[in-house]
Amino acid sequence: MNVPSFSPAMLQLFLNARCVAAHARSPRLKFQIAAEREKARLRKLARITVDQMHSAWMGRLPTPEPRARLWAVLGHFPSDFGVVLTHGGQEHG
């Protein structure tokens, strides 16, 4: 079984996809506005800081706990695949 990637870079891609989808739901808004609203919504649901969300958006959030919270808000759970998030990466446990 292939283990999916829960890396900071993959999280960045998923966040970007969510913002693209949010923009598609509200096409009258500029992408920047739709993306900022969606990022704020996800950040609040995940209970992470503005700085942590910015780092995640840039693909540079190494800390496991906020990454796990964001993945959970996105509906993906590393533990379902036996993955333990580590600082900047993951281990198959």
GROMACS .gro file of C-alpha atoms in nm:
model
   93
    1MET     CA    1   0.000   0.000   0.000
    2ASN     CA    2   0.132   0.341  -0.092
    3VAL     CA    3   0.145   0.584   0.198
    4PRO     CA    4   0.021   0.931   0.104
    5SER     CA    5   0.238   1.232   0.166
    6PHE     CA    6   0.139   1.458   0.454
    7SER     CA    7   0.442   1.683   0.401
    8PRO     CA    8   0.432   2.062   0.438
    9ALA     CA    9   0.448   2.089   0.057
   10MET     CA   10   0.147   1.857   0.012
   11LEU     CA   11  -0.046   2.053   0.274
   12GLN     CA   12   0.028   2.368   0.074
   13LEU     CA   13  -0.122   2.206  -0.237
   14PHE     CA   14  -0.436   2.101  -0.051
   15LEU     CA   15  -0.481   2.448   0.098
   16ASN     CA   16  -0.441   2.605  -0.244
   17ALA     CA   17  -0.698   2.364  -0.390
   18ARG     CA   18  -0.945   2.457  -0.116
   19CYS     CA   19  -0.897   2.826  -0.198
   20VAL     CA   20  -0.949   2.761  -0.570
   21ALA     CA   21  -1.270   2.574  -0.485
   22ALA     CA   22  -1.384   2.860  -0.259
   23HIS     CA   23  -1.325   3.103  -0.544
   24ALA     CA   24  -1.526   2.881  -0.781
   25ARG     CA   25  -1.818   2.892  -0.536
   26SER     CA   26  -1.800   3.274  -0.528
   27PRO     CA   27  -1.678   3.375  -0.876
   28ARG     CA   28  -1.776   3.739  -0.826
   29LEU     CA   29  -1.504   3.773  -0.565
   30LYS     CA   30  -1.145   3.819  -0.669
   31PHE     CA   31  -0.936   3.510  -0.602
   32GLN     CA   32  -0.732   3.695  -0.338
   33ILE     CA   33  -1.041   3.783  -0.135
   34ALA     CA   34  -1.195   3.436  -0.165
   35ALA     CA   35  -0.862   3.277  -0.068
   36GLU     CA   36  -0.816   3.503   0.235
   37ARG     CA   37  -1.166   3.422   0.357
   38GLU     CA   38  -1.115   3.049   0.311
   39LYS     CA   39  -0.774   3.055   0.482
   40ALA     CA   40  -0.924   3.246   0.776
   41ARG     CA   41  -1.209   2.995   0.801
   42LEU     CA   42  -0.972   2.697   0.794
   43ARG     CA   43  -0.735   2.863   1.041
   44LYS     CA   44  -1.013   2.921   1.291
   45LEU     CA   45  -1.146   2.566   1.256
   46ALA     CA   46  -0.795   2.425   1.305
   47ARG     CA   47  -0.727   2.661   1.597
   48ILE     CA   48  -0.385   2.765   1.469
   49THR     CA   49  -0.217   3.105   1.462
   50VAL     CA   50  -0.202   3.347   1.173
   51ASP     CA   51   0.174   3.284   1.148
   52GLN     CA   52   0.122   2.907   1.138
   53MET     CA   53  -0.136   2.943   0.861
   54HIS     CA   54   0.097   3.169   0.666
   55SER     CA   55   0.375   2.911   0.698
   56ALA     CA   56   0.137   2.634   0.586
   57TRP     CA   57   0.024   2.843   0.289
   58MET     CA   58   0.389   2.887   0.190
   59GLY     CA   59   0.460   2.514   0.231
   60ARG     CA   60   0.693   2.570   0.526
   61LEU     CA   61   0.502   2.458   0.835
   62PRO     CA   62   0.731   2.199   0.994
   63THR     CA   63   0.556   2.168   1.333
   64PRO     CA   64   0.352   1.845   1.355
   65GLU     CA   65   0.061   1.959   1.574
   66PRO     CA   66  -0.068   2.249   1.361
   67ARG     CA   67  -0.014   2.040   1.047
   68ALA     CA   68  -0.223   1.759   1.196
   69ARG     CA   69  -0.496   2.008   1.290
   70LEU     CA   70  -0.506   2.147   0.937
   71TRP     CA   71  -0.511   1.800   0.781
   72ALA     CA   72  -0.802   1.710   1.009
   73VAL     CA   73  -0.996   2.020   0.904
   74LEU     CA   74  -0.933   1.920   0.543
   75GLY     CA   75  -1.079   1.577   0.621
   76HIS     CA   76  -0.756   1.378   0.602
   77PHE     CA   77  -0.611   1.199   0.902
   78PRO     CA   78  -0.249   1.080   0.885
   79SER     CA   79  -0.318   0.824   1.158
   80ASP     CA   80  -0.567   0.649   0.926
   81PHE     CA   81  -0.263   0.548   0.721
   82GLY     CA   82  -0.037   0.469   1.016
   83VAL     CA   83   0.151   0.795   0.962
   84VAL     CA   84   0.301   0.994   1.247
   85LEU     CA   85   0.385   1.353   1.159
   86THR     CA   86   0.736   1.459   1.258
   87HIS     CA   87   0.909   1.796   1.248
   88GLY     CA   88   0.902   1.873   0.875
   89GLY     CA   89   0.807   1.523   0.761
   90GLN     CA   90   0.641   1.197   0.853
   91GLU     CA   91   0.713   0.843   0.962
   92HIS     CA   92   0.518   0.530   0.886
   93GLY     CA   93   0.444   0.390   1.227
   0.00000   0.00000   0.00000
